[in-house]
CSV table of C-alpha atoms in Angstrom, one decimal:
chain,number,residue,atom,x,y,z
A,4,UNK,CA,-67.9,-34.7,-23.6
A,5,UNK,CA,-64.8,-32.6,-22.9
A,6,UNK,CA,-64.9,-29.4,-20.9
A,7,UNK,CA,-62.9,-26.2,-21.2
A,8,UNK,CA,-63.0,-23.8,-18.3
A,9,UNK,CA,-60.3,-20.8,-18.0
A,10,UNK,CA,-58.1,-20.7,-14.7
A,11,UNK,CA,-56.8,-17.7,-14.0
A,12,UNK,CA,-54.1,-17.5,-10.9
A,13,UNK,CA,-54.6,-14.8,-8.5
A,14,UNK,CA,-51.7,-13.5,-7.1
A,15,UNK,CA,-50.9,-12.1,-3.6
A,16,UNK,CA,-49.9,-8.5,-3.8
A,17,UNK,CA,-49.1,-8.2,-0.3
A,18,UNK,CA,-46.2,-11.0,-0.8
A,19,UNK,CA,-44.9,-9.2,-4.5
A,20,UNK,CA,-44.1,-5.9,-2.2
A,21,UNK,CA,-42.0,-7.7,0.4
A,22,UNK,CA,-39.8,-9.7,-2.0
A,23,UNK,CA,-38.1,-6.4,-2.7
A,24,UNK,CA,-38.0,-4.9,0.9
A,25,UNK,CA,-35.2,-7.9,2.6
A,26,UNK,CA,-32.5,-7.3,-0.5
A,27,UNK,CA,-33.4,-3.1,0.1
A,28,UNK,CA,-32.7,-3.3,4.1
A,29,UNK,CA,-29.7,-5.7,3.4
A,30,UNK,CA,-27.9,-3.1,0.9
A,31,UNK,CA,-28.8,0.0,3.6
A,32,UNK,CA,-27.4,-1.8,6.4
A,33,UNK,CA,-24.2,-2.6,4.6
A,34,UNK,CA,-23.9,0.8,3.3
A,35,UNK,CA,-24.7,2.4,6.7
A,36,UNK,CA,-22.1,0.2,8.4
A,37,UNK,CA,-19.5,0.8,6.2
A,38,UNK,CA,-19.7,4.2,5.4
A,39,UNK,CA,-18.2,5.2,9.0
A,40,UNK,CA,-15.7,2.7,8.4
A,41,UNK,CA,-14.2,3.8,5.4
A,42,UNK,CA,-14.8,7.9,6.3
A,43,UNK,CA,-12.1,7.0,9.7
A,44,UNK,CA,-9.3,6.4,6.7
A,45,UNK,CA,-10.4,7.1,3.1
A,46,UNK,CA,-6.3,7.1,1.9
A,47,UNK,CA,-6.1,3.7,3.3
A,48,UNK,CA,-9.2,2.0,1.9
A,49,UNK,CA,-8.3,3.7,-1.8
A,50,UNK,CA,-11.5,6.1,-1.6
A,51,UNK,CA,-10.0,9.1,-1.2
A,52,UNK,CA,-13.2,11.1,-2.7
A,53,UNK,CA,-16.0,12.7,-1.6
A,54,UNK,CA,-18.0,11.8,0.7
A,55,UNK,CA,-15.5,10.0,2.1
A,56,UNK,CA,-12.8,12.0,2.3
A,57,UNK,CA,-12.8,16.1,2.7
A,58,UNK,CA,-9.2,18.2,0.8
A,59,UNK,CA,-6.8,17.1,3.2
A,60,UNK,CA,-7.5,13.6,2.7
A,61,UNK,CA,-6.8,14.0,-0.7
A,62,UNK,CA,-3.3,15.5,0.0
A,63,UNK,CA,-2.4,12.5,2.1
A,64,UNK,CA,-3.8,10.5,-1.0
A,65,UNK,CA,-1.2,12.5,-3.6
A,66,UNK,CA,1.3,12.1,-0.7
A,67,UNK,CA,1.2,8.8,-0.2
A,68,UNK,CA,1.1,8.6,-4.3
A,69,UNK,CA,4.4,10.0,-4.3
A,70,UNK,CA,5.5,7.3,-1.1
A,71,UNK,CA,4.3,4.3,-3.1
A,72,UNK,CA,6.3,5.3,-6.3
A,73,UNK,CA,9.7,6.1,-4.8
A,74,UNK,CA,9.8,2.4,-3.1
A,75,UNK,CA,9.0,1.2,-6.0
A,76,UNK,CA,11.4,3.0,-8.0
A,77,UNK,CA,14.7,2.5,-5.3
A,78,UNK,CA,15.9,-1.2,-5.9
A,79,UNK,CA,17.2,-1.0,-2.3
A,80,UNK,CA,14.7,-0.7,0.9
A,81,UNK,CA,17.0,0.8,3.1
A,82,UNK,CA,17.3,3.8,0.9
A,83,UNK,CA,13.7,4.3,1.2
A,84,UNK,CA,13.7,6.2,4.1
A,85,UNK,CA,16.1,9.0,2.5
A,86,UNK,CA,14.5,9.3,-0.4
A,87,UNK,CA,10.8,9.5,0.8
A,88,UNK,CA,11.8,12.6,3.3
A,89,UNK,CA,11.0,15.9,1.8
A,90,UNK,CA,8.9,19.3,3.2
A,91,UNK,CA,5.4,17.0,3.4
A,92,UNK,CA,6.9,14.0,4.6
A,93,UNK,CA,8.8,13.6,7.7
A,94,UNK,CA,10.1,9.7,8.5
A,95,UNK,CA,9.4,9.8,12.1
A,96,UNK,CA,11.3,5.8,12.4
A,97,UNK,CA,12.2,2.9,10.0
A,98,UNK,CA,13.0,-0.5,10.7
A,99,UNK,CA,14.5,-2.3,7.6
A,100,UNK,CA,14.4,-5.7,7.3
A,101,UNK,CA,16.2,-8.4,4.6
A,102,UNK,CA,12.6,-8.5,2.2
A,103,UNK,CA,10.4,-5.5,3.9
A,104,UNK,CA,10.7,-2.4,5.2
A,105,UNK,CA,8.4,-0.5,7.5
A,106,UNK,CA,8.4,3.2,8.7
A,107,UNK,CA,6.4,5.6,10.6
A,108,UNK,CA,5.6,9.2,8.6
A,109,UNK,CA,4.0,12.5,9.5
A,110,UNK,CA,2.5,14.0,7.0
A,111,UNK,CA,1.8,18.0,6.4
A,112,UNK,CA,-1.7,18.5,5.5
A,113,UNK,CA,-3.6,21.6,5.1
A,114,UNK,CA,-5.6,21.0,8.1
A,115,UNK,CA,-2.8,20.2,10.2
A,116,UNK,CA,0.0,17.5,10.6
A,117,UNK,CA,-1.2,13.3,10.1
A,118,UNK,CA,1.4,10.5,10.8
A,119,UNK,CA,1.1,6.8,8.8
A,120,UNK,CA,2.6,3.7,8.8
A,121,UNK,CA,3.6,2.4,5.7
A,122,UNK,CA,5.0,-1.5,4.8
A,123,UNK,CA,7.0,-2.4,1.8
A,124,UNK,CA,6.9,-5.8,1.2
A,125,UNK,CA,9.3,-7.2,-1.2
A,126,UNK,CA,12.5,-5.9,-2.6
A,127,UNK,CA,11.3,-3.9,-5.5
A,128,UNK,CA,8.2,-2.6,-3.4
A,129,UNK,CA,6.3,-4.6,-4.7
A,130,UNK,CA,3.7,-4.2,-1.8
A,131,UNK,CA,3.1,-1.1,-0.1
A,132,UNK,CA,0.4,-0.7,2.8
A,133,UNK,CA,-0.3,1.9,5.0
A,134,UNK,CA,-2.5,3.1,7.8
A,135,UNK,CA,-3.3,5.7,9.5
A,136,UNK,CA,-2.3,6.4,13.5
A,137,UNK,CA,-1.9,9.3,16.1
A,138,UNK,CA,1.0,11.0,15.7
């Protein structure tokens, strides 16, 4: 004689909650970590929006727009310096090497004055990095 019975599987409810909670925590403390990292230079990490960055970061950003495409544009890295010099930007020192050039910049901001140093690497700028340090 065969017998047929119906099995249901309970499940633990207490353990379906808590699968959700580690990943949850893990994202929070990643965001909460980084968020002060990132806020210290928004123009150097690319996230030069808000809440990151307030209106003066933003004219650093357009600033160092402007930096980025004239060393790409020169062929020559020792004419970087001359060209990059206007009203916003004042190059502070440069140091010009045979395949990169680096230079120290203060920048006019609304909210005052900001100095960066920026790295071309390669001869068409192919590479340009900056960060930001006290004037």
């Amino acid at each position: 004689m065969q017998r047929w019975a119906l099995v249901v599987r309970r499940t633990e409810r207490g353990r379906r909650r808590r699968r959700w909670l580690f990943p949850l925590v893990s994202a929070l403390l990643v965001a909460g970590l980084a968020v002060p990292v990132v806020s210290s230079d928004p123009v150097g990490y690319g996230v030069p929006f808000w809440p990151f960055a307030n209106g003066s970061d933003r004219v650093e950003w357009q600033v160092m727009d402007q930096v980025t495409a004239t060393a790409r544009a020169i062929g020559r890295l020792d004419a970087v310096p001359d060209a990059v010099a206007d009203e916003e930007v004042e190059v502070l020192a440069a140091r010009i090497g045979a395949d990169a050039m680096w230079m120290r910049v203060r920048l006019h901001v609304p909210d005052g004055v900001r100095c960066r140093e920026v790295s071309v690497l390669g001869d068409t700028g192919v590479r340009v990095n900056s960060r930001r340090v006290d004037c």
